[in-house]
Amino acid sequence: MSTVEYCVGTLAAVAFAGVLLKVVAGDHVQAALTAIIDRALK
C-alpha cells in the first residue's frame, strides 16, 4: 500500500474509532449495558 493509501486508511480507522467511542460513551448505551449486566448478575 502506498503512503497516501496508508494515511487515508489510518485516518478512516481513527475517525471510526472516534465515532464508536462517542456512541459507547452516550447515556443511552451506558444505561442499556448497565441493565444487561444487572440482569446477568441477578
PDB file of N, CA and C in Angstrom:
ATOM      1  N   MET A   1       0.849  -1.170   0.000  1.00  0.00           N
ATOM      2  CA  MET A   1       0.000   0.000   0.000  1.00  0.00           C
ATOM      3  C   MET A   1       0.896   1.235   0.000  1.00  0.00           C
ATOM      4  N   SER A   2       0.540   2.199  -0.822  1.00  0.00           N
ATOM      5  CA  SER A   2       1.351   3.405  -0.893  1.00  0.00           C
ATOM      6  C   SER A   2       1.142   4.260   0.357  1.00  0.00           C
ATOM      7  N   THR A   3       1.975   5.228   0.525  1.00  0.00           N
ATOM      8  CA  THR A   3       1.934   6.077   1.714  1.00  0.00           C
ATOM      9  C   THR A   3       0.612   6.814   1.832  1.00  0.00           C
ATOM     10  N   VAL A   4       0.100   7.332   0.717  1.00  0.00           N
ATOM     11  CA  VAL A   4      -1.169   8.067   0.756  1.00  0.00           C
ATOM     12  C   VAL A   4      -2.314   7.132   1.149  1.00  0.00           C
ATOM     13  N   GLU A   5      -2.335   5.937   0.571  1.00  0.00           N
ATOM     14  CA  GLU A   5      -3.380   4.981   0.914  1.00  0.00           C
ATOM     15  C   GLU A   5      -3.293   4.590   2.385  1.00  0.00           C
ATOM     16  N   TYR A   6      -2.086   4.425   2.885  1.00  0.00           N
ATOM     17  CA  TYR A   6      -1.882   4.086   4.284  1.00  0.00           C
ATOM     18  C   TYR A   6      -2.397   5.212   5.176  1.00  0.00           C
ATOM     19  N   CYS A   7      -2.115   6.438   4.807  1.00  0.00           N
ATOM     20  CA  CYS A   7      -2.562   7.604   5.569  1.00  0.00           C
ATOM     21  C   CYS A   7      -4.084   7.693   5.578  1.00  0.00           C
ATOM     22  N   VAL A   8      -4.709   7.516   4.439  1.00  0.00           N
ATOM     23  CA  VAL A   8      -6.170   7.590   4.348  1.00  0.00           C
ATOM     24  C   VAL A   8      -6.801   6.457   5.156  1.00  0.00           C
ATOM     25  N   GLY A   9      -6.234   5.269   5.067  1.00  0.00           N
ATOM     26  CA  GLY A   9      -6.745   4.135   5.841  1.00  0.00           C
ATOM     27  C   GLY A   9      -6.620   4.374   7.335  1.00  0.00           C
ATOM     28  N   THR A  10      -5.511   4.943   7.757  1.00  0.00           N
ATOM     29  CA  THR A  10      -5.301   5.241   9.173  1.00  0.00           C
ATOM     30  C   THR A  10      -6.276   6.304   9.653  1.00  0.00           C
ATOM     31  N   LEU A  11      -6.476   7.350   8.869  1.00  0.00           N
ATOM     32  CA  LEU A  11      -7.421   8.397   9.239  1.00  0.00           C
ATOM     33  C   LEU A  11      -8.849   7.857   9.322  1.00  0.00           C
ATOM     34  N   ALA A  12      -9.211   6.982   8.404  1.00  0.00           N
ATOM     35  CA  ALA A  12     -10.546   6.390   8.434  1.00  0.00           C
ATOM     36  C   ALA A  12     -10.723   5.538   9.687  1.00  0.00           C
ATOM     37  N   ALA A  13      -9.704   4.780  10.058  1.00  0.00           N
ATOM     38  CA  ALA A  13      -9.771   3.952  11.264  1.00  0.00           C
ATOM     39  C   ALA A  13      -9.894   4.815  12.514  1.00  0.00           C
ATOM     40  N   VAL A  14      -9.167   5.906  12.569  1.00  0.00           N
ATOM     41  CA  VAL A  14      -9.233   6.811  13.722  1.00  0.00           C
ATOM     42  C   VAL A  14     -10.608   7.476  13.791  1.00  0.00           C
ATOM     43  N   ALA A  15     -11.139   7.890  12.659  1.00  0.00           N
ATOM     44  CA  ALA A  15     -12.467   8.508  12.638  1.00  0.00           C
ATOM     45  C   ALA A  15     -13.532   7.511  13.096  1.00  0.00           C
ATOM     46  N   PHE A  16     -13.440   6.279  12.626  1.00  0.00           N
ATOM     47  CA  PHE A  16     -14.393   5.249  13.035  1.00  0.00           C
ATOM     48  C   PHE A  16     -14.292   4.981  14.530  1.00  0.00           C
ATOM     49  N   ALA A  17     -13.081   4.926  15.054  1.00  0.00           N
ATOM     50  CA  ALA A  17     -12.884   4.717  16.490  1.00  0.00           C
ATOM     51  C   ALA A  17     -13.476   5.873  17.290  1.00  0.00           C
ATOM     52  N   GLY A  18     -13.332   7.090  16.793  1.00  0.00           N
ATOM     53  CA  GLY A  18     -13.904   8.245  17.476  1.00  0.00           C
ATOM     54  C   GLY A  18     -15.418   8.198  17.514  1.00  0.00           C
ATOM     55  N   VAL A  19     -16.028   7.840  16.402  1.00  0.00           N
ATOM     56  CA  VAL A  19     -17.494   7.728  16.350  1.00  0.00           C
ATOM     57  C   VAL A  19     -17.966   6.620  17.280  1.00  0.00           C
ATOM     58  N   LEU A  20     -17.274   5.490  17.254  1.00  0.00           N
ATOM     59  CA  LEU A  20     -17.638   4.376  18.123  1.00  0.00           C
ATOM     60  C   LEU A  20     -17.519   4.764  19.591  1.00  0.00           C
ATOM     61  N   LEU A  21     -16.487   5.496  19.934  1.00  0.00           N
ATOM     62  CA  LEU A  21     -16.294   5.949  21.310  1.00  0.00           C
ATOM     63  C   LEU A  21     -17.424   6.881  21.738  1.00  0.00           C
ATOM     64  N   LYS A  22     -17.838   7.793  20.849  1.00  0.00           N
ATOM     65  CA  LYS A  22     -18.944   8.699  21.159  1.00  0.00           C
ATOM     66  C   LYS A  22     -20.235   7.921  21.395  1.00  0.00           C
ATOM     67  N   VAL A  23     -20.480   6.907  20.572  1.00  0.00           N
ATOM     68  CA  VAL A  23     -21.705   6.116  20.705  1.00  0.00           C
ATOM     69  C   VAL A  23     -21.685   5.340  22.021  1.00  0.00           C
ATOM     70  N   VAL A  24     -20.586   4.693  22.319  1.00  0.00           N
ATOM     71  CA  VAL A  24     -20.495   3.870  23.529  1.00  0.00           C
ATOM     72  C   VAL A  24     -20.527   4.747  24.782  1.00  0.00           C
ATOM     73  N   ALA A  25     -19.990   5.952  24.701  1.00  0.00           N
ATOM     74  CA  ALA A  25     -19.966   6.841  25.858  1.00  0.00           C
ATOM     75  C   ALA A  25     -21.295   7.547  26.086  1.00  0.00           C
ATOM     76  N   GLY A  26     -22.249   7.364  25.188  1.00  0.00           N
ATOM     77  CA  GLY A  26     -23.546   8.009  25.336  1.00  0.00           C
ATOM     78  C   GLY A  26     -24.336   7.450  26.505  1.00  0.00           C
ATOM     79  N   ASP A  27     -25.225   8.260  27.043  1.00  0.00           N
ATOM     80  CA  ASP A  27     -26.012   7.869  28.208  1.00  0.00           C
ATOM     81  C   ASP A  27     -26.918   6.676  27.934  1.00  0.00           C
ATOM     82  N   HIS A  28     -27.525   6.637  26.755  1.00  0.00           N
ATOM     83  CA  HIS A  28     -28.454   5.556  26.443  1.00  0.00           C
ATOM     84  C   HIS A  28     -27.736   4.215  26.371  1.00  0.00           C
ATOM     85  N   VAL A  29     -26.572   4.199  25.762  1.00  0.00           N
ATOM     86  CA  VAL A  29     -25.824   2.951  25.626  1.00  0.00           C
ATOM     87  C   VAL A  29     -25.319   2.486  26.986  1.00  0.00           C
ATOM     88  N   GLN A  30     -24.821   3.415  27.798  1.00  0.00           N
ATOM     89  CA  GLN A  30     -24.348   3.039  29.131  1.00  0.00           C
ATOM     90  C   GLN A  30     -25.493   2.499  29.975  1.00  0.00           C
ATOM     91  N   ALA A  31     -26.659   3.108  29.883  1.00  0.00           N
ATOM     92  CA  ALA A  31     -27.815   2.620  30.642  1.00  0.00           C
ATOM     93  C   ALA A  31     -28.212   1.221  30.178  1.00  0.00           C
ATOM     94  N   ALA A  32     -28.190   0.989  28.881  1.00  0.00           N
ATOM     95  CA  ALA A  32     -28.549  -0.326  28.355  1.00  0.00           C
ATOM     96  C   ALA A  32     -27.537  -1.382  28.789  1.00  0.00           C
ATOM     97  N   LEU A  33     -26.255  -1.050  28.720  1.00  0.00           N
ATOM     98  CA  LEU A  33     -25.229  -2.009  29.146  1.00  0.00           C
ATOM     99  C   LEU A  33     -25.321  -2.292  30.639  1.00  0.00           C
ATOM    100  N   THR A  34     -25.599  -1.275  31.427  1.00  0.00           N
ATOM    101  CA  THR A  34     -25.758  -1.464  32.871  1.00  0.00           C
ATOM    102  C   THR A  34     -26.954  -2.372  33.156  1.00  0.00           C
ATOM    103  N   ALA A  35     -28.050  -2.170  32.446  1.00  0.00           N
ATOM    104  CA  ALA A  35     -29.230  -3.001  32.636  1.00  0.00           C
ATOM    105  C   ALA A  35     -28.932  -4.453  32.269  1.00  0.00           C
ATOM    106  N   ILE A  36     -28.211  -4.658  31.196  1.00  0.00           N
ATOM    107  CA  ILE A  36     -27.861  -6.026  30.775  1.00  0.00           C
ATOM    108  C   ILE A  36     -26.988  -6.697  31.823  1.00  0.00           C
ATOM    109  N   ILE A  37     -26.013  -5.976  32.333  1.00  0.00           N
ATOM    110  CA  ILE A  37     -25.111  -6.547  33.339  1.00  0.00           C
ATOM    111  C   ILE A  37     -25.861  -6.819  34.643  1.00  0.00           C
ATOM    112  N   ASP A  38     -26.734  -5.910  35.040  1.00  0.00           N
ATOM    113  CA  ASP A  38     -27.539  -6.120  36.253  1.00  0.00           C
ATOM    114  C   ASP A  38     -28.408  -7.374  36.132  1.00  0.00           C
ATOM    115  N   ARG A  39     -29.045  -7.533  34.975  1.00  0.00           N
ATOM    116  CA  ARG A  39     -29.881  -8.721  34.762  1.00  0.00           C
ATOM    117  C   ARG A  39     -29.039  -9.991  34.784  1.00  0.00           C
ATOM    118  N   ALA A  40     -27.841  -9.923  34.225  1.00  0.00           N
ATOM    119  CA  ALA A  40     -26.987 -11.108  34.169  1.00  0.00           C
ATOM    120  C   ALA A  40     -26.495 -11.503  35.557  1.00  0.00           C
ATOM    121  N   LEU A  41     -26.299 -10.544  36.438  1.00  0.00           N
ATOM    122  CA  LEU A  41     -25.762 -10.831  37.758  1.00  0.00           C
ATOM    123  C   LEU A  41     -26.839 -11.221  38.778  1.00  0.00           C
ATOM    124  N   LYS A  42     -28.099 -11.027  38.438  1.00  0.00           N
ATOM    125  CA  LYS A  42     -29.172 -11.372  39.390  1.00  0.00           C
ATOM    126  C   LYS A  42     -29.553 -12.819  39.296  1.00  0.00           C
TER     127      LYS A  42
END
